[in-house]
Short mmCIF file of C-alpha atoms and ligand atoms in Angstrom, two decimals:
data_model
loop_
_atom_site.label_atom_id
_atom_site.label_comp_id
_atom_site.label_asym_id
_atom_site.label_seq_id
_atom_site.Cartn_x
_atom_site.Cartn_y
_atom_site.Cartn_z
CA UNK A 119 3.57 -24.59 -18.09
CA UNK A 120 6.76 -26.60 -17.59
CA UNK A 121 7.47 -27.37 -13.94
CA UNK A 122 10.65 -25.80 -12.57
CA UNK A 123 13.53 -28.23 -12.27
CA UNK A 124 15.93 -25.87 -10.54
CA UNK A 125 14.09 -22.85 -9.12
CA UNK A 126 11.50 -24.72 -7.09
CA UNK A 127 11.13 -22.18 -4.29
CA UNK A 128 9.88 -18.58 -4.04
CA UNK A 129 12.44 -16.10 -5.40
CA UNK A 130 13.09 -14.63 -1.93
CA UNK A 131 13.54 -18.02 -0.21
CA UNK A 132 16.77 -18.41 1.79
CA UNK A 133 19.29 -21.25 1.38
CA UNK A 134 17.53 -24.59 1.03
CA UNK A 135 18.63 -26.75 3.98
CA UNK A 136 19.33 -30.46 3.67
CA UNK A 137 16.00 -31.23 5.38
CA UNK A 138 14.12 -28.97 2.95
CA UNK A 139 15.96 -30.47 -0.01
CA UNK A 140 15.03 -33.95 1.17
CA UNK A 141 11.36 -32.91 1.15
CA UNK A 142 11.89 -32.32 -2.59
CA UNK A 143 13.32 -35.86 -3.00
CA UNK A 144 16.84 -34.55 -2.45
CA UNK A 145 19.59 -37.22 -2.47
CA UNK A 146 17.11 -39.91 -3.62
CA UNK A 147 18.95 -39.95 -6.97
CA UNK A 148 22.30 -40.37 -5.21
CA UNK A 149 21.22 -43.17 -2.88
CA UNK A 150 19.54 -44.99 -5.76
CA UNK A 151 22.58 -44.51 -7.99
CA UNK A 152 24.95 -45.82 -5.32
CA UNK A 153 22.98 -49.07 -5.21
CA UNK A 154 23.68 -49.58 -8.91
CA UNK A 155 26.37 -49.10 -11.51
CA UNK A 156 28.13 -45.80 -12.43
CA UNK A 157 27.30 -46.61 -16.05
CA UNK A 158 23.59 -46.19 -15.27
CA UNK A 159 24.23 -42.57 -14.24
CA UNK A 160 26.47 -41.95 -17.25
CA UNK A 161 23.89 -43.49 -19.57
CA UNK A 162 21.06 -41.38 -18.12
CA UNK A 163 23.04 -38.15 -18.54
CA UNK A 164 23.98 -39.18 -22.07
CA UNK A 165 20.41 -40.05 -23.07
CA UNK A 166 19.07 -36.87 -21.48
CA UNK A 167 20.98 -34.72 -23.98
CA UNK A 168 22.21 -32.47 -21.15
CA UNK A 169 24.53 -29.74 -22.44
CA UNK A 170 26.76 -27.43 -20.45
CA UNK A 171 25.24 -24.22 -19.14
CA UNK A 172 28.57 -22.42 -18.63
CA UNK A 173 28.67 -20.93 -22.12
CA UNK A 174 30.12 -23.49 -24.53
CA UNK A 175 27.04 -25.79 -24.46
CA UNK A 176 29.16 -28.94 -24.74
CA UNK A 177 27.38 -32.32 -24.19
CA UNK A 178 28.00 -33.18 -20.53
CA UNK A 179 28.23 -36.95 -21.04
CA UNK A 180 31.05 -36.63 -23.59
CA UNK A 181 33.24 -35.01 -20.94
CA UNK A 182 32.17 -37.48 -18.29
CA UNK A 183 33.02 -40.44 -20.53
CA UNK A 184 36.44 -39.00 -21.36
CA UNK A 185 37.35 -38.68 -17.67
CA UNK A 186 35.84 -42.06 -16.79
CA UNK A 187 37.68 -43.86 -19.59
CA UNK A 188 41.10 -42.25 -19.06
CA UNK A 189 43.17 -44.73 -17.08
CA UNK A 190 44.07 -43.26 -13.69
CA UNK A 191 44.15 -44.01 -9.97
CA UNK A 192 42.62 -40.67 -9.04
CA UNK A 193 40.02 -38.49 -10.72
CA UNK A 194 38.49 -35.16 -9.79
CA UNK A 195 35.34 -33.17 -10.47
CA UNK A 196 34.95 -29.39 -10.44
CA UNK A 197 31.63 -27.56 -10.10
CA UNK A 198 32.41 -24.26 -11.76
CA UNK A 199 30.67 -21.39 -9.99
CA UNK A 200 33.25 -18.78 -10.98
CA UNK A 201 30.54 -16.67 -12.63
CA UNK A 202 32.06 -13.30 -13.51
CA UNK A 203 30.34 -12.34 -16.75
CA UNK A 204 28.45 -9.04 -16.35
CA UNK A 205 24.73 -9.71 -16.67
CA UNK A 206 24.86 -13.30 -15.39
CA UNK A 207 23.67 -14.03 -11.83
CA UNK A 208 22.25 -17.53 -12.11
CA UNK A 209 25.22 -19.48 -10.74
CA UNK A 210 25.50 -17.20 -7.71
CA UNK A 211 21.77 -17.69 -7.09
CA UNK A 212 21.98 -21.48 -7.41
CA UNK A 213 24.88 -21.82 -4.99
CA UNK A 214 23.41 -19.37 -2.45
CA UNK A 215 19.83 -20.71 -2.52
CA UNK A 216 20.03 -24.27 -3.87
CA UNK A 217 23.48 -25.51 -2.81
CA UNK A 218 22.31 -29.10 -2.33
CA UNK A 219 21.17 -29.40 -5.96
CA UNK A 220 24.68 -28.48 -7.04
CA UNK A 221 26.33 -30.73 -4.44
CA UNK A 222 24.16 -33.75 -5.31
CA UNK A 223 25.03 -33.18 -8.99
CA UNK A 224 28.70 -33.01 -8.05
CA UNK A 225 28.45 -36.27 -6.08
CA UNK A 226 26.63 -38.01 -8.96
CA UNK A 227 29.25 -36.81 -11.43
CA UNK A 228 31.97 -38.07 -9.07
CA UNK A 229 30.31 -41.48 -8.81
CA UNK A 230 29.73 -41.75 -12.58
CA UNK A 231 33.30 -40.78 -13.50
CA UNK A 232 35.09 -42.69 -10.74
CA UNK A 233 36.30 -39.55 -8.95
CA UNK A 234 37.09 -39.37 -5.25
CA UNK A 235 37.12 -35.63 -4.75
CA UNK A 236 35.12 -32.66 -5.93
CA UNK A 237 35.82 -28.96 -5.77
CA UNK A 238 33.15 -26.29 -5.63
CA UNK A 239 34.94 -23.49 -7.45
CA UNK A 240 33.83 -20.06 -6.27
CA UNK A 241 35.25 -16.55 -6.39
CA UNK A 242 36.86 -15.38 -3.13
CA UNK A 243 34.46 -12.43 -2.74
CA UNK A 244 31.31 -14.61 -3.02
CA UNK A 245 30.77 -14.63 0.75
CA UNK A 246 27.07 -15.54 0.63
CA UNK A 247 27.78 -18.49 -1.65
CA UNK A 248 30.81 -19.63 0.37
CA UNK A 249 28.75 -19.53 3.60
CA UNK A 250 25.81 -21.41 2.02
CA UNK A 251 28.10 -24.07 0.56
CA UNK A 252 30.07 -24.44 3.81
CA UNK A 253 26.89 -25.03 5.84
CA UNK A 254 25.56 -27.47 3.25
CA UNK A 255 28.79 -29.49 3.13
CA UNK A 256 28.69 -29.75 6.94
CA UNK A 257 25.09 -30.97 6.76
CA UNK A 258 26.15 -33.60 4.23
CA UNK A 259 29.02 -34.79 6.39
CA UNK A 260 26.77 -35.05 9.46
CA UNK A 261 24.25 -37.06 7.42
CA UNK A 262 26.89 -39.54 6.20
CA UNK A 263 26.53 -38.34 2.61
CA UNK A 264 30.15 -37.26 2.33
CA UNK A 265 33.40 -38.97 3.26
CA UNK A 266 34.06 -42.73 3.32
CA UNK A 267 31.31 -45.27 2.51
CA UNK A 268 28.64 -42.75 1.55
CA UNK A 269 25.17 -43.93 2.59
CA UNK A 270 26.70 -47.30 3.44
CA UNK A 271 28.00 -47.87 -0.11
CA UNK A 272 31.53 -48.45 -1.35
CA UNK A 273 31.68 -44.89 -2.72
CA UNK A 274 34.04 -42.45 -0.96
CA UNK A 275 33.95 -38.80 -1.95
CA UNK A 276 34.84 -35.49 -0.41
CA UNK A 277 34.07 -31.91 -1.43
CA UNK A 278 36.23 -28.84 -0.88
CA UNK A 279 35.39 -25.21 -1.62
CA UNK A 280 38.06 -23.47 -3.68
CA UNK A 281 38.23 -19.67 -3.56
CA UNK A 282 39.49 -18.22 -6.84
CA UNK A 283 40.67 -14.68 -7.61
CA UNK A 284 38.00 -12.26 -8.90
CA UNK A 285 38.85 -12.25 -12.61
CA UNK A 286 36.85 -13.27 -15.67
CA UNK A 287 39.40 -15.76 -17.01
CA UNK A 288 39.48 -17.53 -13.62
CA UNK A 289 36.17 -19.14 -14.72
CA UNK A 290 37.78 -20.81 -17.72
CA UNK A 291 38.19 -24.52 -17.00
CA UNK A 292 41.96 -24.84 -17.30
CA UNK A 293 42.40 -21.62 -15.30
CA UNK A 294 40.21 -23.18 -12.61
CA UNK A 295 42.40 -26.30 -12.61
CA UNK A 296 45.54 -24.16 -12.42
CA UNK A 297 44.15 -22.23 -9.46
CA UNK A 298 43.12 -25.41 -7.62
CA UNK A 299 46.63 -26.74 -8.25
CA UNK A 300 47.99 -23.68 -6.44
CA UNK A 301 49.11 -21.72 -9.50
CA UNK A 302 47.75 -18.61 -11.21
CA UNK A 303 44.14 -18.76 -12.44
CA UNK A 304 45.11 -18.45 -16.09
CA UNK A 305 44.06 -20.64 -19.02
CA UNK A 306 46.51 -23.07 -20.57
CA UNK A 307 46.55 -24.50 -24.05
CA UNK A 308 44.36 -27.54 -24.81
CA UNK A 309 44.85 -30.46 -25.47
CA UNK A 310 45.32 -32.16 -23.13
CA UNK A 311 41.69 -31.65 -22.13
CA UNK A 312 40.80 -31.65 -18.43
CA UNK A 313 39.19 -35.08 -18.87
CA UNK A 314 42.63 -36.40 -19.84
CA UNK A 315 44.89 -34.36 -17.56
CA UNK A 316 43.47 -31.86 -15.09
CA UNK A 317 44.06 -31.35 -11.37
CA UNK A 318 47.47 -32.84 -10.41
CA UNK A 319 47.59 -34.25 -13.94
CA UNK A 320 44.61 -36.52 -13.21
CA UNK A 321 41.43 -36.81 -15.31
CA UNK A 322 39.11 -34.01 -14.20
CA UNK A 323 35.53 -33.24 -15.18
CA UNK A 324 34.71 -29.54 -15.09
CA UNK A 325 31.05 -28.57 -15.31
CA UNK A 326 29.18 -25.40 -14.66
CA UNK A 327 27.17 -25.48 -11.40
CA UNK A 328 23.88 -25.17 -13.31
CA UNK A 329 24.79 -28.14 -15.52
CA UNK A 330 25.40 -30.26 -12.42
CA UNK A 331 22.22 -29.02 -10.71
CA UNK A 332 20.16 -30.63 -13.51
CA UNK A 333 21.68 -34.08 -12.91
CA UNK A 334 19.76 -35.20 -9.76
CA UNK A 335 16.39 -34.79 -11.53
CA UNK A 336 17.67 -36.58 -14.64
CA UNK A 337 18.86 -39.54 -12.57
CA UNK A 338 15.74 -39.67 -10.38
CA UNK A 339 13.07 -39.08 -13.04
CA UNK A 340 14.87 -40.49 -16.07
CA UNK A 341 16.29 -39.27 -19.36
CA UNK A 342 12.95 -39.66 -21.14
CA UNK A 343 11.27 -37.33 -18.69
CA UNK A 344 14.04 -34.75 -19.19
CA UNK A 345 13.88 -35.05 -22.97
CA UNK A 346 10.19 -34.23 -22.74
CA UNK A 347 11.13 -30.70 -21.64
CA UNK A 348 12.60 -28.20 -24.10
CA UNK A 349 13.19 -29.13 -27.74
CA UNK A 350 14.44 -32.31 -29.35
CA UNK A 351 18.05 -31.12 -29.62
CA UNK A 352 18.12 -28.68 -26.70
CA UNK A 353 16.64 -30.55 -23.79
CA UNK A 354 15.51 -29.34 -20.39
CA UNK A 355 15.33 -25.88 -18.95
CA UNK A 356 17.87 -23.08 -18.71
CA UNK A 357 18.33 -20.20 -16.29
CA UNK A 358 18.21 -16.70 -17.77
CA UNK A 359 19.31 -13.52 -16.02
CA UNK A 360 17.66 -10.16 -16.68
CA UNK A 361 19.22 -7.00 -15.28
CA UNK A 362 17.65 -3.82 -13.92
CA UNK A 363 16.74 -2.53 -17.38
CA UNK A 364 13.60 -4.66 -17.25
CA UNK A 365 10.67 -4.07 -14.94
CA UNK A 366 11.20 -7.33 -13.06
CA UNK A 367 14.94 -8.11 -12.96
CA UNK A 368 15.98 -11.55 -11.77
CA UNK A 369 16.86 -15.11 -12.70
CA UNK A 370 14.18 -17.08 -14.53
CA UNK A 371 13.95 -20.74 -15.53
CA UNK A 372 12.38 -21.56 -18.88
CA UNK A 373 12.43 -24.59 -21.17
CA UNK A 374 14.59 -24.39 -24.29
CA UNK A 375 12.41 -23.40 -27.22
CA UNK A 376 11.03 -20.41 -25.29
CA UNK A 377 11.45 -17.13 -27.16
CA UNK A 378 13.37 -14.00 -26.23
CA UNK A 379 9.97 -12.34 -25.87
CA UNK A 380 8.95 -14.98 -23.30
CA UNK A 381 12.03 -14.14 -21.24
CA UNK A 382 12.26 -10.35 -21.65
CA UNK A 383 8.57 -9.49 -21.69
CA UNK A 384 6.87 -12.56 -20.21
CA UNK A 385 9.23 -12.90 -17.24
CA UNK A 386 10.88 -9.48 -17.04
CA UNK A 387 7.89 -7.31 -17.97
CA UNK A 388 9.81 -5.66 -20.82
CA UNK A 389 12.10 -2.62 -20.74
CA UNK A 390 11.59 -0.41 -17.70
CA UNK A 391 11.82 2.62 -20.00
CA UNK A 392 8.83 1.46 -22.05
CA UNK A 393 10.89 1.95 -25.20
CA UNK A 394 10.98 -0.60 -28.00
CA UNK A 395 13.80 -3.15 -28.22
CA UNK A 396 16.16 -2.69 -31.15
CA UNK A 397 18.50 -5.63 -30.66
CA UNK A 398 18.99 -8.57 -28.31
CA UNK A 399 22.26 -9.79 -26.81
CA UNK A 400 21.79 -13.43 -25.67
CA UNK A 401 24.85 -13.01 -23.38
CA UNK A 402 27.75 -10.57 -23.24
CA UNK A 403 30.12 -12.89 -25.11
CA UNK A 404 27.69 -13.62 -27.98
CA UNK A 405 26.57 -11.87 -31.15
CA UNK A 406 23.69 -9.35 -31.23
CA UNK A 407 20.40 -10.26 -32.93
CA UNK A 408 17.93 -7.80 -34.43
CA UNK A 409 14.58 -7.18 -32.74
CA UNK A 410 12.90 -9.30 -35.42
CA UNK A 411 14.26 -12.25 -33.43
CA UNK A 412 12.24 -11.48 -30.31
CA UNK A 413 10.00 -14.38 -31.32
CA UNK A 414 12.87 -16.71 -32.22
CA UNK A 415 13.10 -19.89 -30.15
CA UNK A 416 16.11 -20.06 -27.86
CA UNK A 417 17.85 -23.32 -28.65
CA UNK A 418 21.42 -24.17 -29.57
CA UNK A 419 20.94 -24.96 -33.27
CA UNK A 420 18.70 -21.98 -34.02
CA UNK A 421 21.02 -19.46 -32.40
CA UNK A 422 24.10 -21.05 -33.97
CA UNK A 423 22.48 -20.76 -37.41
CA UNK A 424 21.92 -17.07 -36.69
CA UNK A 425 25.62 -16.59 -35.88
CA UNK A 426 25.19 -16.25 -32.14
CA UNK A 427 24.81 -18.63 -29.21
CA UNK A 428 22.94 -19.39 -26.01
CA UNK A 429 25.99 -18.46 -23.89
CA UNK A 430 25.35 -18.41 -20.17
CA UNK A 431 21.88 -16.86 -20.53
CA UNK A 432 22.59 -13.33 -19.32
CA UNK A 433 20.18 -11.70 -21.75
CA UNK A 434 20.35 -7.97 -22.40
CA UNK A 435 19.18 -5.68 -25.19
CA UNK A 436 19.60 -2.35 -26.94
CA UNK A 437 16.58 -0.05 -26.87
CA UNK A 438 15.52 2.53 -29.41
CA UNK A 439 17.38 5.72 -28.56
CA UNK A 440 20.32 3.97 -26.85
CA UNK A 441 23.86 5.00 -27.74
CA UNK A 442 24.89 1.79 -29.50
CA UNK A 443 28.53 2.81 -29.80
CA UNK A 444 28.74 3.39 -26.08
CA UNK A 445 27.27 -0.06 -25.36
CA UNK A 446 29.61 -1.85 -27.77
CA UNK A 447 32.57 0.14 -26.39
CA UNK A 448 31.69 -0.87 -22.82
CA UNK A 449 31.68 -4.53 -23.87
CA UNK A 450 35.01 -4.09 -25.67
CA UNK A 451 36.46 -2.37 -22.58
CA UNK A 452 35.39 -5.33 -20.45
CA UNK A 453 37.22 -7.85 -22.65
CA UNK A 454 40.30 -5.62 -22.93
CA UNK A 455 40.48 -5.34 -19.14
CA UNK A 456 39.78 -9.03 -18.48
CA UNK A 457 42.08 -10.65 -21.06
CA UNK A 458 44.83 -12.17 -18.98
CA UNK A 459 47.79 -10.96 -21.03
CA UNK A 460 49.24 -14.40 -21.78
CA UNK A 461 48.44 -14.67 -25.49
CA UNK A 462 49.73 -11.80 -27.69
CA UNK A 463 46.94 -12.22 -30.33
CA UNK A 464 44.27 -11.83 -27.64
CA UNK A 465 46.00 -8.84 -26.07
CA UNK A 466 46.38 -7.28 -29.50
CA UNK A 467 42.81 -8.01 -30.62
CA UNK A 468 41.05 -6.75 -27.50
CA UNK A 469 43.19 -3.59 -27.37
CA UNK A 470 42.74 -2.93 -31.08
CA UNK A 471 38.94 -3.34 -30.97
CA UNK A 472 38.71 -0.83 -28.11
CA UNK A 473 41.09 1.55 -29.92
CA UNK A 474 39.16 1.41 -33.21
CA UNK A 475 35.83 1.92 -31.42
CA UNK A 476 37.26 4.98 -29.66
CA UNK A 477 38.25 6.25 -33.12
CA UNK A 478 34.71 5.76 -34.42
CA UNK A 479 33.29 7.64 -31.45
CA UNK A 480 35.80 10.44 -32.05
CA UNK A 481 34.50 10.77 -35.63
CA UNK A 482 37.68 9.58 -37.31
CA UNK A 483 35.92 8.44 -40.47
CA UNK A 484 35.58 5.13 -42.33
CA UNK A 485 37.96 2.17 -42.35
CA UNK A 486 36.95 0.90 -38.91
CA UNK A 487 34.96 -2.14 -40.16
CA UNK A 488 37.89 -3.46 -42.21
CA UNK A 489 40.26 -2.93 -39.29
CA UNK A 490 38.04 -4.82 -36.84
CA UNK A 491 37.40 -7.61 -39.33
CA UNK A 492 41.12 -7.91 -40.06
CA UNK A 493 42.25 -8.06 -36.45
CA UNK A 494 39.51 -10.53 -35.38
CA UNK A 495 40.20 -12.79 -38.39
CA UNK A 496 43.91 -12.75 -37.58
CA UNK A 497 43.37 -13.57 -33.90
CA UNK A 498 40.65 -16.25 -34.30
CA UNK A 499 41.63 -19.57 -32.73
CA UNK A 500 45.01 -18.25 -31.57
CA UNK A 501 44.37 -18.04 -27.82
CA UNK A 502 44.76 -20.60 -25.05
CA UNK A 503 41.04 -20.05 -24.38
CA UNK A 504 38.07 -18.73 -26.33
CA UNK A 505 38.13 -15.19 -24.94
CA UNK A 506 39.41 -14.15 -28.37
CA UNK A 507 36.19 -15.37 -29.99
CA UNK A 508 34.03 -14.04 -27.15
CA UNK A 509 35.43 -10.52 -27.55
CA UNK A 510 34.94 -10.59 -31.33
CA UNK A 511 31.32 -11.81 -31.44
CA UNK A 512 29.50 -8.73 -30.08
CA UNK A 513 31.50 -6.20 -32.09
CA UNK A 514 31.37 -8.09 -35.40
CA UNK A 515 27.61 -8.51 -35.12
CA UNK A 516 27.23 -4.86 -34.09
CA UNK A 517 29.11 -3.74 -37.22
CA UNK A 518 26.49 -5.45 -39.37
CA UNK A 519 23.41 -4.69 -37.31
CA UNK A 520 24.18 -1.09 -36.45
CA UNK A 521 26.03 -0.12 -39.65
CA UNK A 522 24.21 3.22 -39.84
CA UNK A 523 25.04 4.16 -36.26
CA UNK A 524 28.71 3.35 -36.84
CA UNK A 525 28.84 5.31 -40.10
CA UNK A 526 27.09 8.30 -38.56
CA UNK A 527 29.43 8.34 -35.55
CA UNK A 528 32.59 7.83 -37.63
CA UNK A 529 31.70 10.60 -40.04
CA UNK A 530 33.46 11.27 -43.35
CA UNK A 531 36.91 12.02 -41.82
CA UNK A 532 40.22 10.50 -42.88
CA UNK A 533 40.59 6.75 -42.15
CA UNK A 534 42.48 5.76 -39.01
CA UNK A 535 45.76 3.81 -39.35
CA UNK A 536 45.53 0.20 -40.49
CA UNK A 537 45.21 -2.49 -37.80
C1 FMN B 785 37.18 -16.41 -20.42
C2 FMN B 785 36.28 -17.54 -20.01
C3 FMN B 785 35.56 -17.46 -18.83
C4 FMN B 785 34.71 -18.50 -18.43
N1 FMN B 785 34.02 -18.38 -17.26
C5 FMN B 785 33.20 -19.39 -16.86
C6 FMN B 785 32.48 -19.32 -15.63
O1 FMN B 785 32.55 -18.32 -14.91
N2 FMN B 785 31.70 -20.37 -15.28
C7 FMN B 785 31.60 -21.49 -16.07
O2 FMN B 785 30.91 -22.44 -15.71
N3 FMN B 785 32.27 -21.60 -17.24
C8 FMN B 785 33.06 -20.57 -17.64
N4 FMN B 785 33.77 -20.70 -18.80
C9 FMN B 785 33.64 -21.96 -19.57
C10 FMN B 785 34.53 -23.04 -18.95
O3 FMN B 785 35.82 -22.97 -19.57
C11 FMN B 785 33.97 -24.44 -19.20
O4 FMN B 785 33.62 -24.58 -20.56
C12 FMN B 785 32.73 -24.73 -18.34
O5 FMN B 785 32.96 -24.53 -16.97
C13 FMN B 785 32.33 -26.16 -18.56
O6 FMN B 785 31.11 -26.42 -17.95
P1 FMN B 785 29.83 -26.82 -18.79
O7 FMN B 785 30.26 -27.76 -19.87
O8 FMN B 785 28.96 -27.45 -17.79
O9 FMN B 785 29.26 -25.55 -19.33
C14 FMN B 785 34.61 -19.65 -19.23
C15 FMN B 785 35.33 -19.73 -20.43
C16 FMN B 785 36.15 -18.69 -20.81
C17 FMN B 785 36.91 -18.80 -22.10
#
């Protein structure tokens, strides 16, 4: 059994105070790091193989190096806790219950990249998280672990909580930067990447709060120790969220290489209904997998080869007897509502997918698969952010996996108009 790196307390434990975090060796990594060179922290994160837990699974150290090596007087760090994807609760849990793990990760990232200020990016309605973070930042300041000359070192760093609007795209990294800069929380085109030009045009490292929460253990116990958990290419543990369709909903921490069965049945107790699982959705913005993949290992390369991804770990499923079209339509409706309206191809794609699915459900006959494939192929890569690809993944995989359900619902009627 792999020891928990993140969820080290009982699931109903309240916010971990600074004193309680110190009992778990909290801020030992930071004080040790401050006595040495930022490169030691960067090197440890690089050797650990840590990848982002916010959805894109990008190697953390690559971003850190970009920000650290971009010439600038000022650099920033953002801990992205803007979690707004239905079915994902892990970031809210981390900030509410384990704020110091996130804050120590933020401080270590700041030290490693030469930043002087960090933002904890939360959504304005996350009152529990805002309260927990506010108390924890005050504790840090009182303990001399924030502000000038942290722990008697030459490192000065401050942390501010930023309250973002409650939209899905607000969690995208350039939208987060825009919001912190006082503008609308809408994505902008990349490049430049945040590591080159982010907040106030300065190099900015944006990481998911879970990504940063892994860093203190990596720095304290070493990259080799971290690499010993998970698989060779997907190191460490990941948080998975299960919703109320399982017997034991909640957020669970498992090493990479665990199977979907381990998460859904081992942790969640399986579907509450007792019905068999027909398909798995690793996260809302990923492709569906057939039930034959219940015993597939969850790691980046395996899921990529299967045409899906790890996403942010909000695992859900389709059960035997479920209305598949309704489920896929709900997902499509989410993306149509949450696209920010800036990029015409994204607006067009998300609206068209929802429209075609409504046609299928109304029994308007064949032609729907070609229309969806055409519109998603046209839109691919044409947005400021990857919402275009996120909206396409579930529906394209559903067309293949649930071909019979689609055909039965669409019926033999006349084809709908071309996309
Ligand atoms: C539409 C959209 C919404 C996103 N929402 C979040 C979010 O809520 N939290 C998050 O950490 N990353 C989110 N991301 C990904 C971020 O842009 C970025 O990749 C991430 O914060 C980087 O952190 P990581 O490398 O540690 O995963 C979103 C991306 C897109 C396209």
